[in-house]
């Protein structure tokens, strides 16, 4: 059982994050509902994840496929959409596609083709295509995941594939970047999206960018999905317990 104080704190955090995302949207002359909030639950167990759903969060992000499967199984009755935001190994593709999932982390053409192939092999021939985003390395930090421009162009030349829909791009600002620098990186992602879209004819309407520390900057630069974890769980460990 989760303590009432924890539930209240979680609901407050959820409300506050929603307000702050909406404010950032309005300041940028955008509508609040142009930005979806993905609650990143990789830090918390099934119970706290369930409490976050009860607070109103219907889009949940996990970095590890295995944890996504386990939570999606445990919470199968909740009407949520899952977001895989971390690396996906090809041998985990098939199982991942059993869940209602948007994959943010396509980082190679090989992986995209594996997703297309597994999607084709699913039992129900009528299942809708799998939605994916392409992960971009915008910080230029070689230790970061994601594709560079050349890899993106090459991959987009292979699209359309019959069983996947490439909806947009995902990226993370470099670690420890200042607010000004992260905003520049997000602007660069948007510009890159515009030119890739034009060259390839693939629409790329989604921009998954912005986390707890930099979502306001990301929203100012056109983010359509912010991935927020730690801010939602602030204060939980030291909430009073009975
Ligand atoms: C963990 C994680 C997040 C959430 O980060 P917070 O700073 O805790 O909000 C977002 N995106 C990715 C890819 C992550 O791995």
CSV table of N, CA and C in Angstrom, one decimal, residues 79-143:
chain,number,residue,atom,x,y,z
A,79,UNK,N,-5.4,2.0,-19.2
A,79,UNK,CA,-5.3,2.4,-20.6
A,79,UNK,C,-4.1,3.4,-20.8
A,80,UNK,N,-2.9,2.9,-20.9
A,80,UNK,CA,-1.8,3.8,-21.1
A,80,UNK,C,-1.0,3.5,-22.3
A,81,UNK,N,-0.4,4.4,-22.8
A,81,UNK,CA,0.5,4.2,-24.0
A,81,UNK,C,2.0,4.2,-23.4
A,82,UNK,N,2.7,3.2,-23.9
A,82,UNK,CA,4.1,3.1,-23.4
A,82,UNK,C,5.0,3.7,-24.4
A,83,UNK,N,6.1,4.2,-23.8
A,83,UNK,CA,7.2,4.9,-24.7
A,83,UNK,C,8.5,4.2,-24.3
A,84,UNK,N,9.1,3.6,-25.3
A,84,UNK,CA,10.5,3.1,-25.0
A,84,UNK,C,11.5,4.1,-25.4
A,85,UNK,N,12.2,4.6,-24.3
A,85,UNK,CA,13.1,5.8,-24.6
A,85,UNK,C,14.5,5.4,-24.5
A,86,UNK,N,14.9,4.2,-24.2
A,86,UNK,CA,16.3,3.8,-24.1
A,86,UNK,C,16.6,2.8,-25.2
A,87,UNK,N,17.8,2.3,-25.3
A,87,UNK,CA,18.3,1.5,-26.4
A,87,UNK,C,17.5,0.2,-26.5
A,88,UNK,N,17.2,-0.2,-27.7
A,88,UNK,CA,16.4,-1.4,-28.0
A,88,UNK,C,17.4,-2.3,-28.8
A,89,UNK,N,17.7,-3.5,-28.2
A,89,UNK,CA,18.5,-4.5,-28.9
A,89,UNK,C,17.6,-5.3,-29.8
A,90,UNK,N,18.1,-5.7,-30.9
A,90,UNK,CA,17.3,-6.3,-32.0
A,90,UNK,C,16.6,-7.6,-31.5
A,91,UNK,N,17.2,-8.3,-30.5
A,91,UNK,CA,16.6,-9.5,-30.1
A,91,UNK,C,15.4,-9.2,-29.1
A,92,UNK,N,15.2,-8.0,-28.8
A,92,UNK,CA,14.1,-7.6,-27.9
A,92,UNK,C,12.9,-7.0,-28.7
A,93,UNK,N,13.1,-6.8,-30.0
A,93,UNK,CA,12.1,-6.1,-30.8
A,93,UNK,C,10.8,-6.9,-30.8
A,94,UNK,N,10.8,-8.1,-31.1
A,94,UNK,CA,9.6,-8.9,-31.2
A,94,UNK,C,8.7,-8.8,-30.0
A,95,UNK,N,9.3,-9.0,-28.8
A,95,UNK,CA,8.5,-9.0,-27.6
A,95,UNK,C,8.0,-7.6,-27.3
A,96,UNK,N,8.8,-6.6,-27.6
A,96,UNK,CA,8.4,-5.2,-27.3
A,96,UNK,C,7.1,-4.8,-28.1
A,97,UNK,N,7.0,-5.4,-29.3
A,97,UNK,CA,5.9,-5.0,-30.2
A,97,UNK,C,4.6,-5.7,-29.7
A,98,UNK,N,4.6,-6.5,-28.7
A,98,UNK,CA,3.4,-7.0,-28.1
A,98,UNK,C,2.6,-5.9,-27.3
A,99,UNK,N,3.3,-4.8,-27.0
A,99,UNK,CA,2.7,-3.8,-26.2
A,99,UNK,C,2.4,-2.6,-27.0
A,100,UNK,N,1.4,-1.7,-26.5
A,100,UNK,CA,1.1,-0.5,-27.2
A,100,UNK,C,2.3,0.5,-27.0
A,101,UNK,N,3.2,0.6,-27.9
A,101,UNK,CA,4.4,1.3,-27.6
A,101,UNK,C,4.8,2.2,-28.8
A,102,UNK,N,5.3,3.4,-28.4
A,102,UNK,CA,6.0,4.2,-29.3
A,102,UNK,C,7.5,4.1,-29.0
A,103,UNK,N,8.3,3.8,-30.0
A,103,UNK,CA,9.7,3.6,-29.8
A,103,UNK,C,10.5,4.9,-30.2
A,104,UNK,N,11.1,5.5,-29.2
A,104,UNK,CA,11.8,6.8,-29.4
A,104,UNK,C,13.2,6.6,-29.9
A,105,UNK,N,13.7,5.4,-29.8
A,105,UNK,CA,15.1,5.2,-29.8
A,105,UNK,C,15.6,4.4,-31.0
A,106,UNK,N,15.1,4.6,-32.2
A,106,UNK,CA,15.6,4.0,-33.3
A,106,UNK,C,17.0,4.6,-33.7
A,107,UNK,N,18.1,3.8,-33.5
A,107,UNK,CA,19.4,4.5,-33.7
A,107,UNK,C,20.2,3.9,-34.8
A,108,UNK,N,19.5,3.0,-35.7
A,108,UNK,CA,20.2,2.6,-36.9
A,108,UNK,C,19.2,2.1,-37.9
A,109,UNK,N,19.6,2.0,-39.1
A,109,UNK,CA,18.7,1.5,-40.1
A,109,UNK,C,18.4,0.0,-39.9
A,110,UNK,N,19.5,-0.6,-39.4
A,110,UNK,CA,19.3,-2.1,-39.1
A,110,UNK,C,18.2,-2.3,-38.1
A,111,UNK,N,18.2,-1.5,-37.1
A,111,UNK,CA,17.1,-1.7,-36.1
A,111,UNK,C,15.8,-1.3,-36.7
A,112,UNK,N,15.7,-0.3,-37.5
A,112,UNK,CA,14.4,0.1,-38.1
A,112,UNK,C,13.9,-1.1,-38.9
A,113,UNK,N,14.8,-1.7,-39.7
A,113,UNK,CA,14.4,-2.8,-40.5
A,113,UNK,C,14.0,-4.0,-39.7
A,114,UNK,N,14.6,-4.2,-38.6
A,114,UNK,CA,14.2,-5.3,-37.7
A,114,UNK,C,12.8,-5.1,-37.1
A,115,UNK,N,12.5,-3.8,-36.8
A,115,UNK,CA,11.2,-3.5,-36.3
A,115,UNK,C,10.1,-3.7,-37.4
A,116,UNK,N,10.4,-3.3,-38.6
A,116,UNK,CA,9.5,-3.5,-39.7
A,116,UNK,C,9.3,-5.0,-39.9
A,117,UNK,N,10.3,-5.8,-39.9
A,117,UNK,CA,10.2,-7.2,-40.1
A,117,UNK,C,9.4,-7.9,-39.0
A,118,UNK,N,9.7,-7.6,-37.8
A,118,UNK,CA,8.9,-8.2,-36.7
A,118,UNK,C,7.4,-7.7,-36.7
A,119,UNK,N,7.2,-6.5,-37.1
A,119,UNK,CA,5.8,-6.0,-37.2
A,119,UNK,C,5.1,-6.8,-38.3
A,120,UNK,N,5.8,-7.1,-39.4
A,120,UNK,CA,5.2,-7.9,-40.4
A,120,UNK,C,4.8,-9.3,-40.0
A,121,UNK,N,5.6,-9.8,-39.1
A,121,UNK,CA,5.3,-11.2,-38.6
A,121,UNK,C,4.3,-11.3,-37.5
A,122,UNK,N,3.8,-10.2,-37.0
A,122,UNK,CA,2.8,-10.3,-35.9
A,122,UNK,C,1.6,-11.1,-36.4
A,123,UNK,N,1.0,-11.7,-35.4
A,123,UNK,CA,-0.1,-12.6,-35.7
A,123,UNK,C,-1.3,-11.9,-36.5
A,124,UNK,N,-1.8,-10.8,-35.9
A,124,UNK,CA,-2.9,-10.1,-36.5
A,124,UNK,C,-2.4,-9.3,-37.7
A,125,UNK,N,-2.8,-9.7,-38.9
A,125,UNK,CA,-2.3,-9.1,-40.1
A,125,UNK,C,-2.8,-7.6,-40.2
A,126,UNK,N,-3.8,-7.4,-39.4
A,126,UNK,CA,-4.5,-6.1,-39.6
A,126,UNK,C,-3.9,-5.0,-38.6
A,127,UNK,N,-3.0,-5.4,-37.7
A,127,UNK,CA,-2.5,-4.5,-36.7
A,127,UNK,C,-1.9,-3.3,-37.4
A,128,UNK,N,-2.1,-2.1,-36.7
A,128,UNK,CA,-1.6,-0.9,-37.3
A,128,UNK,C,-0.1,-0.9,-37.3
A,129,UNK,N,0.5,0.0,-38.2
A,129,UNK,CA,2.0,0.1,-38.2
A,129,UNK,C,2.6,0.5,-36.8
A,130,UNK,N,3.8,0.2,-36.6
A,130,UNK,CA,4.5,0.5,-35.3
A,130,UNK,C,5.0,2.0,-35.5
A,131,UNK,N,4.7,2.8,-34.5
A,131,UNK,CA,5.2,4.2,-34.5
A,131,UNK,C,6.6,4.3,-33.9
A,132,UNK,N,7.5,5.0,-34.6
A,132,UNK,CA,8.8,5.2,-34.1
A,132,UNK,C,9.3,6.6,-34.3
A,133,UNK,N,10.3,6.9,-33.5
A,133,UNK,CA,11.1,8.2,-33.7
A,133,UNK,C,12.5,7.8,-33.9
A,134,UNK,N,13.3,8.7,-34.6
A,134,UNK,CA,14.7,8.4,-34.8
A,134,UNK,C,15.5,9.2,-33.8
A,135,UNK,N,16.4,8.5,-33.2
A,135,UNK,CA,17.2,9.2,-32.1
A,135,UNK,C,18.4,9.8,-32.8
A,136,UNK,N,18.6,11.1,-32.4
A,136,UNK,CA,19.6,12.0,-33.0
A,136,UNK,C,20.6,12.3,-31.9
A,137,UNK,N,21.9,12.3,-32.3
A,137,UNK,CA,22.9,12.8,-31.4
A,137,UNK,C,23.1,14.3,-31.7
A,138,UNK,N,22.4,15.1,-30.9
A,138,UNK,CA,22.6,16.6,-31.2
A,138,UNK,C,23.7,17.2,-30.5
A,139,UNK,N,24.1,16.6,-29.4
A,139,UNK,CA,25.1,17.3,-28.6
A,139,UNK,C,26.5,17.1,-29.2
A,140,UNK,N,26.7,16.2,-30.2
A,140,UNK,CA,28.0,16.0,-30.8
A,140,UNK,C,28.9,15.2,-29.8
A,141,UNK,N,28.4,14.9,-28.6
A,141,UNK,CA,29.2,14.1,-27.7
A,141,UNK,C,29.3,12.7,-28.2
A,142,UNK,N,30.5,12.2,-28.5
A,142,UNK,CA,30.5,10.8,-29.1
A,142,UNK,C,30.1,9.7,-28.1
A,143,UNK,N,30.1,10.0,-26.8
A,143,UNK,CA,29.7,9.0,-25.9
A,143,UNK,C,28.1,8.8,-25.9
